[in-house]
Coordinates of C-alpha atoms in Angstrom, one line a residue:
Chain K
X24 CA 0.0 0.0 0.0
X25 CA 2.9 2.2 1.1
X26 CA 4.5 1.6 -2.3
X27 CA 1.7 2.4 -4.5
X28 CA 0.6 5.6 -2.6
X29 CA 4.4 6.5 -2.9
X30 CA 4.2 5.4 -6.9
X31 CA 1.0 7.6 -7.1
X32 CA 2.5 10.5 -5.8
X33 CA 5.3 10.0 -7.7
X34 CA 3.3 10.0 -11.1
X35 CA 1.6 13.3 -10.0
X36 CA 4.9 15.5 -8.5
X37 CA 6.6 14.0 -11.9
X38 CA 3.0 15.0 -14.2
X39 CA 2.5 18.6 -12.4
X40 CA 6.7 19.7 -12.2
X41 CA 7.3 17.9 -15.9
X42 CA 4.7 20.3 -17.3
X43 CA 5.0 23.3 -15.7
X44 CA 9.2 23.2 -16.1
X45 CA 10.0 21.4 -19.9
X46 CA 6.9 22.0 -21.7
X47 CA 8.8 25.2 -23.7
X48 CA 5.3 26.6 -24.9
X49 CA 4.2 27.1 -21.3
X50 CA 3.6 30.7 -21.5
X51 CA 0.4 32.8 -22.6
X52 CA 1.8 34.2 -25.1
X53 CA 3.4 31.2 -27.0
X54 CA 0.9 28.6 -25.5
X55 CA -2.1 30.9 -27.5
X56 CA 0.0 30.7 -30.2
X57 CA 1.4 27.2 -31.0
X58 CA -1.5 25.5 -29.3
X59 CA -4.7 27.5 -30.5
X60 CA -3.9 29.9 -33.5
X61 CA -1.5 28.0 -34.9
X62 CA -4.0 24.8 -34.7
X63 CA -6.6 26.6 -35.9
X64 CA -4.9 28.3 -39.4
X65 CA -4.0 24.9 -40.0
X66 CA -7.5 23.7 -40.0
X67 CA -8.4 27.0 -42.2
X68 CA -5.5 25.9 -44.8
X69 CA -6.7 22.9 -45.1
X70 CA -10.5 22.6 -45.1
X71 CA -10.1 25.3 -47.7
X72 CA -8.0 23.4 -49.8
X73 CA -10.2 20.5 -49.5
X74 CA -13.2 22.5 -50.5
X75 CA -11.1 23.5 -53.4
X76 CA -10.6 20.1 -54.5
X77 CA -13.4 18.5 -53.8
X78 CA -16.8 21.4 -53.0
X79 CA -17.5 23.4 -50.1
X80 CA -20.2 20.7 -49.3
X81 CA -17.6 18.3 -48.3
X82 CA -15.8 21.4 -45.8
X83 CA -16.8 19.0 -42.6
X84 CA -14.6 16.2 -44.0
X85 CA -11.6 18.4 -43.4
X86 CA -13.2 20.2 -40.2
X87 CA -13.4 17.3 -38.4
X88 CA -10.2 15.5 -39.5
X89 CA -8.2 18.3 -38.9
X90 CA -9.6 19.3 -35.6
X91 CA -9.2 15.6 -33.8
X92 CA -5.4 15.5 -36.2
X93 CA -4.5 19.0 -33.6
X94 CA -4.5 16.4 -30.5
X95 CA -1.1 15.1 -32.1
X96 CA 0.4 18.9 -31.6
X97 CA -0.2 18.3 -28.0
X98 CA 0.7 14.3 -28.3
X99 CA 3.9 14.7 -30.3
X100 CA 5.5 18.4 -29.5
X101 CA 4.2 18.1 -26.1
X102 CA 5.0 14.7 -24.9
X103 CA 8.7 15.0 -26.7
X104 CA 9.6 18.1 -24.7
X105 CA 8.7 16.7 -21.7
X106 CA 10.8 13.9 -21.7
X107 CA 13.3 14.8 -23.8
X108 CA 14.0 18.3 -22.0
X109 CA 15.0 16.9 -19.1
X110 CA 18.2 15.7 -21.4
X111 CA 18.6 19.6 -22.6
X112 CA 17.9 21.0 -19.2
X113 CA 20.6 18.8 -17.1
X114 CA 18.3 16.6 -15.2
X115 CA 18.6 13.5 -17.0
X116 CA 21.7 12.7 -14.9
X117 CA 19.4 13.1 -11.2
X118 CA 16.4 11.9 -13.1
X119 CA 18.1 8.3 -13.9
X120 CA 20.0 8.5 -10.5
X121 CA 16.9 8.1 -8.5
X122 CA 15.2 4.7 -7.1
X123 CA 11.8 5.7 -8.1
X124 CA 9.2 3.5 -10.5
X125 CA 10.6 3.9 -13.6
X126 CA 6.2 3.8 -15.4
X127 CA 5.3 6.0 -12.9
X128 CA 7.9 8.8 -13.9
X129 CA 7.6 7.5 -17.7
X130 CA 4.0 7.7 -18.5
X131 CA 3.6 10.6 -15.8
X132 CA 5.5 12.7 -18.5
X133 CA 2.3 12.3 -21.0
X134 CA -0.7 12.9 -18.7
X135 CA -1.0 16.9 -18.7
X136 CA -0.7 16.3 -22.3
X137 CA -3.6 14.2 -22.6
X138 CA -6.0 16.8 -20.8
X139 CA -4.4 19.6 -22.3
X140 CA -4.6 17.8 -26.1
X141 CA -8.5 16.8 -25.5
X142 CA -9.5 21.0 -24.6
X143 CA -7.1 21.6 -27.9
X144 CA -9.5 19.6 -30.1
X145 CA -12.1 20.8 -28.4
X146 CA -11.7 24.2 -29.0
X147 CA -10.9 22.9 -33.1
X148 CA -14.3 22.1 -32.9
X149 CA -16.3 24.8 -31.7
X150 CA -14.0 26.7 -34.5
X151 CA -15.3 24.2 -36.7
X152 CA -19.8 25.0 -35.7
X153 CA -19.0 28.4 -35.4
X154 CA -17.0 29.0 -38.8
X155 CA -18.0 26.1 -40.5
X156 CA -21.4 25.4 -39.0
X157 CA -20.5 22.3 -38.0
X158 CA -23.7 20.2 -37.2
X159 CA -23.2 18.3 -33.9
X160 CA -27.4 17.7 -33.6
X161 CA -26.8 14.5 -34.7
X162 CA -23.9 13.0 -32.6
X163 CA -23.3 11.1 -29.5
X164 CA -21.6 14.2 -27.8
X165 CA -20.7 11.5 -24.7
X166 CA -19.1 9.0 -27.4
X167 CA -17.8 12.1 -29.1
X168 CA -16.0 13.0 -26.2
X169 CA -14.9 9.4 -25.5
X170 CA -13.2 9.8 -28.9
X171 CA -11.6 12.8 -28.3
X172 CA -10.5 11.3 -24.8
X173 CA -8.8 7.7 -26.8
X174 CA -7.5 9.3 -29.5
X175 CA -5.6 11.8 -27.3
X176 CA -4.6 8.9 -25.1
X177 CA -3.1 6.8 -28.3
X178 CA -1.4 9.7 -30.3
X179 CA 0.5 10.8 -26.5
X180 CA 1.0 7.0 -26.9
X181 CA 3.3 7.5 -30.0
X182 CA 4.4 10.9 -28.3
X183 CA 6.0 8.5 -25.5
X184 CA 7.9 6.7 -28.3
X185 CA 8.8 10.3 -29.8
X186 CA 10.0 11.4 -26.1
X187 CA 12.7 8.6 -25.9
X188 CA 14.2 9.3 -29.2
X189 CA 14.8 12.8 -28.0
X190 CA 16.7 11.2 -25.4
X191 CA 19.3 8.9 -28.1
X192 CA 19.4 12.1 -30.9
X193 CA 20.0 15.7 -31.1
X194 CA 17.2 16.4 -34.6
X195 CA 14.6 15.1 -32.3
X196 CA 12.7 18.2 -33.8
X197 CA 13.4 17.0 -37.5
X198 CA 12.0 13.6 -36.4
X199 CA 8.8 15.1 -34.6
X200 CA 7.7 17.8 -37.4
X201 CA 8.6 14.9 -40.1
X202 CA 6.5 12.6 -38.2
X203 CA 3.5 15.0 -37.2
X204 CA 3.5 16.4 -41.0
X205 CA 3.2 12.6 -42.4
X206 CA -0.1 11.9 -40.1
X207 CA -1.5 14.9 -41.9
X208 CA -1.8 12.6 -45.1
X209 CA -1.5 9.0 -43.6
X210 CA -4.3 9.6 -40.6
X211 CA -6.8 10.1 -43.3
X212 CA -7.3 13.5 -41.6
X213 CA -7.4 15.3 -45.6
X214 CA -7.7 12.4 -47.8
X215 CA -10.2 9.6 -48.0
X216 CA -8.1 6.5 -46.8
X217 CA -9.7 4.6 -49.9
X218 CA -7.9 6.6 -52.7
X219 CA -4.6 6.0 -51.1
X220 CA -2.5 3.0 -52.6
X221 CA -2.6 -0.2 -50.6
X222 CA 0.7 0.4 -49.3
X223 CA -0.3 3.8 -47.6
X224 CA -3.2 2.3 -46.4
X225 CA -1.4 -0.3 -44.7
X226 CA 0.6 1.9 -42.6
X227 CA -2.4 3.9 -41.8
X228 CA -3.6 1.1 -39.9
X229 CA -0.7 1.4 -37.8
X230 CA -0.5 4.7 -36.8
X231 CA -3.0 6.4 -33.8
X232 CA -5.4 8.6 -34.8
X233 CA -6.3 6.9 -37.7
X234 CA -9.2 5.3 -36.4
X235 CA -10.1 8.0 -33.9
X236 CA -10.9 10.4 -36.8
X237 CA -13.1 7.7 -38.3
X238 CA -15.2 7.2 -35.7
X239 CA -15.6 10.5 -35.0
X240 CA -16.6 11.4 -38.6
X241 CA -18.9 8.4 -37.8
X242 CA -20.3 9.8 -34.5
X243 CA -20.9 13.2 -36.1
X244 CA -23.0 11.8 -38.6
X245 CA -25.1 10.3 -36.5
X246 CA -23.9 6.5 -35.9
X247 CA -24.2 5.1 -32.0
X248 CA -21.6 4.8 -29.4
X249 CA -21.8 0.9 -30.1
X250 CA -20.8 1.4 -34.0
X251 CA -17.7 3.4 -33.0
X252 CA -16.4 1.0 -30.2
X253 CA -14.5 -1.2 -32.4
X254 CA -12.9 1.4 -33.8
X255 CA -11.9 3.0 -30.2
X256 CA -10.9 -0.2 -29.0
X257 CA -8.5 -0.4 -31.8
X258 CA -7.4 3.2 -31.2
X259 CA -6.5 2.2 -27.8
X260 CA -5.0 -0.5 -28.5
X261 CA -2.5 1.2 -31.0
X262 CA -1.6 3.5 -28.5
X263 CA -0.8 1.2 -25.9
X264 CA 1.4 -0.5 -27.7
X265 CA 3.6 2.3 -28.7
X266 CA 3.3 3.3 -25.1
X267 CA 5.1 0.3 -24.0
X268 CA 7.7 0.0 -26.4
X269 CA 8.5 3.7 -25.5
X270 CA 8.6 2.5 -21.7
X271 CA 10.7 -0.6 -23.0
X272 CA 13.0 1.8 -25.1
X273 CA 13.2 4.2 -22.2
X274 CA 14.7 2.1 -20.1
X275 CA 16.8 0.6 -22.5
X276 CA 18.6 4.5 -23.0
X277 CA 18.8 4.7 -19.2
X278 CA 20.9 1.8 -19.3
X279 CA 22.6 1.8 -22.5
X280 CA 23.8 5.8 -21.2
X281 CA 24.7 4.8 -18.1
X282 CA 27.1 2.1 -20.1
X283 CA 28.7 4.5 -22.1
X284 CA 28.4 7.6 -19.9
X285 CA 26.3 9.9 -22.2
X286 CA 23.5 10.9 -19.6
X287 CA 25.0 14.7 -20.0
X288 CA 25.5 14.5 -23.6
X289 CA 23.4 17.6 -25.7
Chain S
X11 CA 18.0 49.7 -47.1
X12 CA 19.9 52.0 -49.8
X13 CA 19.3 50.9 -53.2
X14 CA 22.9 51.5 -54.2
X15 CA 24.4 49.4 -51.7
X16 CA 22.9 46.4 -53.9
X17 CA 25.0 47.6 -56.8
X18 CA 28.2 48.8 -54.2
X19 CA 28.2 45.4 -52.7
X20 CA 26.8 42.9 -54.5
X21 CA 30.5 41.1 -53.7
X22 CA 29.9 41.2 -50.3
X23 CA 26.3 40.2 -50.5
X24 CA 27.0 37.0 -52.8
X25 CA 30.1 35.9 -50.4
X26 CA 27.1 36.1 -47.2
X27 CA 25.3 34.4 -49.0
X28 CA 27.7 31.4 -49.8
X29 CA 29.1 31.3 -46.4
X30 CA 25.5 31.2 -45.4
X31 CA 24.5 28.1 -47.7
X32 CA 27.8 26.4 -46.1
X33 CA 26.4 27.3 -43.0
X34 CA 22.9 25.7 -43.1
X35 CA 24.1 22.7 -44.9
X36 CA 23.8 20.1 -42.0
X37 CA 20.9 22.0 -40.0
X38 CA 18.3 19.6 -39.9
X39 CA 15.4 22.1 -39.2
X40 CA 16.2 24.0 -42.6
X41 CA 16.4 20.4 -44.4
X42 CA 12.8 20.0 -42.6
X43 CA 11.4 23.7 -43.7
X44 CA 12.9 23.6 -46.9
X45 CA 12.5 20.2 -48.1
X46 CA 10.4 17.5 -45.8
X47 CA 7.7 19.7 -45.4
X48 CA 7.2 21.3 -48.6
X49 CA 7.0 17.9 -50.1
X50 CA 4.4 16.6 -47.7
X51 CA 2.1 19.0 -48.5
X52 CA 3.1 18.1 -52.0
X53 CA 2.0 14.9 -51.7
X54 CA -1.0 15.8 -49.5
X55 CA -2.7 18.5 -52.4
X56 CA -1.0 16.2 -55.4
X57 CA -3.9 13.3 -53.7
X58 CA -6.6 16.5 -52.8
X59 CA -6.2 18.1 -56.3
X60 CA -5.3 15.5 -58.7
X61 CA -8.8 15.5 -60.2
X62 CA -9.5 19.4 -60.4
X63 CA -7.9 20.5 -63.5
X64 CA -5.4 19.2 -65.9
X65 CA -2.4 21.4 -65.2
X66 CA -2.9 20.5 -60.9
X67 CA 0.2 19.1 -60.8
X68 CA 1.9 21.9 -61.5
X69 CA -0.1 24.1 -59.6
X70 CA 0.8 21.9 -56.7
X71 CA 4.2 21.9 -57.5
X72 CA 4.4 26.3 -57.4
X73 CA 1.9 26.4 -54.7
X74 CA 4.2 23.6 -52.3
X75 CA 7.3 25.0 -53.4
X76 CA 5.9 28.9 -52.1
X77 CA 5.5 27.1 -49.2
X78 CA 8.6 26.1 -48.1
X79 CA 9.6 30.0 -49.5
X80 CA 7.6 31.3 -46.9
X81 CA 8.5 28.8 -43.7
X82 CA 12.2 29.5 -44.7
X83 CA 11.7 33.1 -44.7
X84 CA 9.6 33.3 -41.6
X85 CA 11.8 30.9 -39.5
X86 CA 15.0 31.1 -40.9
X87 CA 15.2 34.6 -42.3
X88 CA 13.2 35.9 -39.3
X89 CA 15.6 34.3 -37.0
X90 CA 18.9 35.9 -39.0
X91 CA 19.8 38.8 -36.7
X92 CA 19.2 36.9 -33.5
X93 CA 21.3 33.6 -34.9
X94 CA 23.9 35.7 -35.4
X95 CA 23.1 37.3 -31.5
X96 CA 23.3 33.4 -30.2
X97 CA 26.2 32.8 -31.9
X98 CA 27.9 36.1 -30.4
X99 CA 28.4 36.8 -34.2
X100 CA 26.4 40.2 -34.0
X101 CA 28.7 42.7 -32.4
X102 CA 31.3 41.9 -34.9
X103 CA 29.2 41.9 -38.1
X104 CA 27.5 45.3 -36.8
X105 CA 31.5 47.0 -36.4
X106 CA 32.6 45.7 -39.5
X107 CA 32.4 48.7 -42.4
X108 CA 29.6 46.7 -44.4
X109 CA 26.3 48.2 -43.9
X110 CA 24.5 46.0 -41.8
X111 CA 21.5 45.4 -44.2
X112 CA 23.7 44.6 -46.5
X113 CA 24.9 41.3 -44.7
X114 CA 21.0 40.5 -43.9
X115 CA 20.4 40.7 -47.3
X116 CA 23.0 38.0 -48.5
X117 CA 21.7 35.9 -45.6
X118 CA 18.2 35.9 -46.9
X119 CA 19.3 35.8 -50.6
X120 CA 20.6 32.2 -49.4
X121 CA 18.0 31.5 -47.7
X122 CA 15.3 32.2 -50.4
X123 CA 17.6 30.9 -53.2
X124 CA 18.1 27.4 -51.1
X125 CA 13.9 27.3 -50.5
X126 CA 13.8 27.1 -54.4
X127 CA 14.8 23.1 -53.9
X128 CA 11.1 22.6 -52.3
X129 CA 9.9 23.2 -55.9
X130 CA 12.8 21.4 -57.7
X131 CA 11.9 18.5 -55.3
X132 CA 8.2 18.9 -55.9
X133 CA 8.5 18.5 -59.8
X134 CA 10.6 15.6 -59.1
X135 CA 8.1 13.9 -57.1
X136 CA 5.0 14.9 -59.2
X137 CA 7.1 14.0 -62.6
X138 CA 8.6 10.6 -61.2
X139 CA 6.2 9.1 -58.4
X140 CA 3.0 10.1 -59.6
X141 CA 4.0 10.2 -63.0
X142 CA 2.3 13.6 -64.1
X143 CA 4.0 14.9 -67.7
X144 CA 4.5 18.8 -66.2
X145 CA 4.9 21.2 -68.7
X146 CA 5.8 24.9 -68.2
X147 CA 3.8 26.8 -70.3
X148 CA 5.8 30.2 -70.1
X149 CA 9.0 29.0 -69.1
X150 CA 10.8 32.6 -69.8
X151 CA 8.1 34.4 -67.9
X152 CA 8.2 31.9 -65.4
X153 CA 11.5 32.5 -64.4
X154 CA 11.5 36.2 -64.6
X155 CA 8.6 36.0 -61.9
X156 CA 10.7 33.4 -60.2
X157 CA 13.9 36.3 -60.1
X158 CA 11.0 38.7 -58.9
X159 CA 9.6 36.9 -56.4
X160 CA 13.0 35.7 -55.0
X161 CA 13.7 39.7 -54.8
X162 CA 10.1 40.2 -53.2
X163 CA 10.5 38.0 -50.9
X164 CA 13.8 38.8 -49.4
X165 CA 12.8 42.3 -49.3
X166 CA 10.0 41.2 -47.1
X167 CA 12.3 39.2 -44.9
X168 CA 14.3 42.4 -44.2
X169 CA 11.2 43.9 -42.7
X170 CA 10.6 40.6 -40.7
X171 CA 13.7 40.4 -39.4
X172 CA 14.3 43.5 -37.3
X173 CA 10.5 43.2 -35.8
X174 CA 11.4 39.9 -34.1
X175 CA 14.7 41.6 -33.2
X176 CA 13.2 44.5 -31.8
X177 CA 9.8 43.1 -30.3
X178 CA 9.8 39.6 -28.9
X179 CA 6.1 39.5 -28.2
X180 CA 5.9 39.7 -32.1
X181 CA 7.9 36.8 -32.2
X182 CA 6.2 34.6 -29.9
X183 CA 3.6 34.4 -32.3
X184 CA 6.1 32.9 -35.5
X185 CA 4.2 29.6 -35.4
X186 CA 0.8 30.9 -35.8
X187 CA 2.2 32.9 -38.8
X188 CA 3.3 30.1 -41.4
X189 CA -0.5 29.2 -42.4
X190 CA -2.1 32.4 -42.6
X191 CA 0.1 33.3 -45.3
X192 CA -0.4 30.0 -47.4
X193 CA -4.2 30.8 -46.5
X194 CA -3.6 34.9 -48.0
X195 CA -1.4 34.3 -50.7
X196 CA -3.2 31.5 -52.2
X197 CA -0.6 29.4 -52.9
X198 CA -2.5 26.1 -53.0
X199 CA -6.1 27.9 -53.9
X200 CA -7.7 30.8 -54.6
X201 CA -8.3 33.5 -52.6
X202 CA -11.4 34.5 -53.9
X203 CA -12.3 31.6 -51.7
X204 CA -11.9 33.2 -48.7
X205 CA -14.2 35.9 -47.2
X206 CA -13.8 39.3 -48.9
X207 CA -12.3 41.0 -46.2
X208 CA -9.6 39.2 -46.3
X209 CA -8.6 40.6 -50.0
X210 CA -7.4 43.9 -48.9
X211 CA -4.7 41.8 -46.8
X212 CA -3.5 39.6 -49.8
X213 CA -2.4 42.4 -51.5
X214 CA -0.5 43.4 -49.6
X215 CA 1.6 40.3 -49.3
X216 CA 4.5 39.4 -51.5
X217 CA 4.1 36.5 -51.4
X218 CA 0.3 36.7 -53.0
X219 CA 2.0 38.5 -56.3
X220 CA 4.5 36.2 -56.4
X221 CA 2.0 33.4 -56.5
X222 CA -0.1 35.5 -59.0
X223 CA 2.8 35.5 -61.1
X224 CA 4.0 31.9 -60.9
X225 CA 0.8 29.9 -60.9
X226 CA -0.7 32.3 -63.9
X227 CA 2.7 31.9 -66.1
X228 CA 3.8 28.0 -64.8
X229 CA -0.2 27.3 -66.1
X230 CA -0.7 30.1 -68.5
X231 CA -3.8 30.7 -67.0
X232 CA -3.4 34.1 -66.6
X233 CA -3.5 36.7 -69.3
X234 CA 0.1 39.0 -69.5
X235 CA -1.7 41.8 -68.7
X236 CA -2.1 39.9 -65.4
X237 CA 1.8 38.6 -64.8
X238 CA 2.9 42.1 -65.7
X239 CA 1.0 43.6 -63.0
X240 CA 1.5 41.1 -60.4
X241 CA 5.5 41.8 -61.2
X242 CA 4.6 45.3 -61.0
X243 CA 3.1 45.1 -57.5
X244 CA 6.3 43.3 -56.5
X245 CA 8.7 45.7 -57.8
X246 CA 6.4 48.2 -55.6
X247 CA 6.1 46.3 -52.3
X248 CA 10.0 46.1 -52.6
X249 CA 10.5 49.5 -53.0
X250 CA 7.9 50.0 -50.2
X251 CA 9.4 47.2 -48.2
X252 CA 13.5 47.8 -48.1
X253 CA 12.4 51.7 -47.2
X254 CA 11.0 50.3 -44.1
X255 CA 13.4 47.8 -43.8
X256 CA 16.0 50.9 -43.7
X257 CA 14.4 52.8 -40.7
X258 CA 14.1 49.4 -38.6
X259 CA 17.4 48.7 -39.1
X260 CA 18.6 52.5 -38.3
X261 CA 16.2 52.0 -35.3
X262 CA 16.6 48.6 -33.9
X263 CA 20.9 49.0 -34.3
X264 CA 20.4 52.5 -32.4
X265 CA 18.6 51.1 -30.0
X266 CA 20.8 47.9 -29.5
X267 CA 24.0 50.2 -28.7
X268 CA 22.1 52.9 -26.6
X269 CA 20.7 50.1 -24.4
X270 CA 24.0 47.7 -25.2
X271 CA 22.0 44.5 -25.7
X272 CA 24.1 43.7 -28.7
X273 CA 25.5 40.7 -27.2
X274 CA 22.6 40.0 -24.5
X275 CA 20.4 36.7 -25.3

């Protein structure tokens, strides 16, 4: 008992102080920016693209890809500076020195993220009813936000994986925008899944998000809780996976750097 | 900026700019703003336009490379004073004779110049993946907006510059700053799209009579009347643009040695 309220109090101190000190957007200024404006031009750019291609009556499509794909700015940028910045900031070293649970402190680094990615696609879509009068009479809103809640969960999933890559190379930030850029087209977020070739498709299966934007297209136009479950399950799934081989690789670096000394390498 | 100086030192300005290529060559985030992500929104509007005319491809190929003009110029020509102020570079490069603008100028003349590989790589891709025959319906025209632009947009850069130098609050906001222009300029669409409000705000842009000018002459789907004034309103938002450019820098170089933050992070 002793050791798990010690564990939970770990995960919090580490969630709270691992937020507040390495997430570098952490300022009103630069939070509005990167995390709401910069989210929402995005969706502008390209739900008017796609109503170039295809019609404005097809605008939702992109509204409602794009607004569940802005969870992955919080999943991916997020997730990454908070582990990987205790590497640039000098903590690594005390971090790795430490007794403490090793999940605890790991997944502890993603949690803020979560909350803070759900508002973020939140927000995308009230943008999305009030400039694109986005119907949400038909939807589930409590499987909507369930979506919202999994889909979050699984991309800071892959943001885990992200995080301990920051900690083996210095373009961490190469890797990340590479990586968040490619879930623009492989999440199915601007293009329909189907007109990709099979190869595409295959590693869009993969990926989180994927089937979070599916079922939330689904949910929005009108399908049940139980249609979408599958689909969330999956999502879950996906992210859980690439959460635990992040954990895996995680402590793999802590003991590969101890090996070879390069805890304080930047 | 003095217009003459272009002429005076067009040495110095050439030689910045090749120590500046030399420079970037193994920076990551340039290979990502120049390169990676032009070409994934390449592929992205190459699958989200393929079916609306017959000359998308190319239109995706201008529009992506503009793109990766614009990120390049808002992130790595926006950031060119204060590398230089991280790198204790800019006390030196401010005492030397050259005119300071002068050596901000080369810098973004590499930068642009280097951004022109998004569309090189773009053609690639659209030519050899996808297997799209582009052709360039006013190739000489094409270019001549191309040398244009290039001058456009580093004139713009100049103004950027000194703003994030001089006001930091302005650049906090540098990431919400890369769409809107892609949204304004219409490089992937048009802007009659968009709200009319909004039109006023395009033309003031560059980067919106650059795309003018490239889209209409890469497609020849705009009259000449049409290329000629879009180069015309570049020409003028250049002018327009290095004048302002010459009071920020006066100010902002003032300022930094009255309050000695030259060297302060």
């Amino acid at each position: 008992m002793k050791t798990l309220t010690s564990n939970l109090r770990l995960f919090w101190q580490g969630t709270v102080l691992s937020y507040v000190a390495l997430f570098a957007w952490l300022q009103p200024v630069t939070y509005m920016a990167s995390k709401i404006v910069m989210p929402l031009t995005q969706m502008l750019f390209f739900t008017f693209l796609g109503s170039f291609a295809t019609g404005r009556d097809n605008a939702h499509f992109y509204v409602i890809g794009n607004a569940i794909q802005i969870t992955a700015v919080s999943g991916i940028f997020g997730v990454t500076m908070s582990i990987g910045g205790e590497r640039w900031s000098g903590t690594l070293v005390y971090l790795f020195g430490t007794p403490a649970n090793r999940m605890a402190m790991f997944f502890g680094r993603a949690f803020m993220h979560i909350i803070d990615g759900t508002i973020g696609v939140v927000i995308a879509l009230l943008w999305g009813v009030i400039l694109f009068k986005l119907d949400l009479s038909q939807t589930n809103l409590s499987a909507l936000a369930l979506t919202i809640f999994v889909t979050t969960l699984s991309t800071c999933g892959l943001g885990l994986l992200m995080g301990c890559l920051s900690l083996l190379t210095a373009n961490v930030m190469f890797v990340n925008n590479t990586v968040y850029f490619l879930l623009l087209i492989f999440s199915g977020a601007n293009v329909n899944l189907a007109t990709l070739p099979s190869w595409m498709q295959a590693i869009s299966q993969v990926l989180p998000l994927t089937r979070g934007i599916a079922s939330a297209r689904a949910l929005i136009a009108g399908a049940s809780m139980q249609e979408v479950l599958p689909l969330l399950a999956q999502e879950l799934g996906i992210g859980l996976i690439y959460g635990l081989v992040g954990y895996f690789m995680f402590q793999w670096v802590e003991v590969s750097a101890k090996r070879r000394g390069t805890l304080e390498t930047i | 900026m003095n217009f003459r100086n272009i002429f005076r030192y067009w040495r110095t300005m050439l030689t910045v700019a090749e120590v500046t290529l030399r420079h970037q060559l193994n920076d990551s985030f340039i290979l990502f703003a120049i390169l990676v992500q032009p070409l994934i929104i390449a592929v992205l509007a190459l699958f989200m336009l393929k079916d609306t005319a017959a000359n998308a491809a190319m239109f995706v190929v201008v529009g992506s490379g503009l793109t990766g003009l614009w990120s390049s110029l808002l992130f790595i020509s926006g950031n060119s004073i204060n590398a230089e102020r991280w790198q204790g570079t800019l006390e030196s490069l401010v005492g030397v004779p050259t005119p300071f603008d002068v050596i901000v100028f080369g810098k973004n003349l590499a930068n642009v110049v280097q951004s022109l590989l998004s569309m090189i790589v773009a053609y690639l891709l659209a030519a050899l993946f996808f297997g799209y025959s582009l052709h360039m319906d006013q190739p000489l025209l094409f270019f001549l907006s191309l040398f244009l632009s290039v001058f456009a947009f580093i004139s713009f850069g100049l103004v950027i510059a000194p703003i994030f130098v001089m006001y930091r609050e302005v650049q906090q906001w540098q990431n919400a700053m890369e769409y809107p222009v892609y949204i304004l300029a219409g490089f992937l669409f048009p802007v009659l799209l968009l709200p009319g409000w909004t039109t006023p705000i395009s033309y003031i842009l560059p980067p919106y009579w650059a795309a003018v000018a490239l889209h209409g002459t890469s497609t020849a789907s705009a009259p000449l009347e049409q290329t000629l004034f879009a180069w015309a309103m570049m020409v003028l938002l250049s002018i327009i643009f290095l004048f302002i450019a010459s009071r920020l820098f006066k100010i902002m170089l003032y300022k930094a040695r009255v309050d000695a933050t030259l060297d302060v992070q």
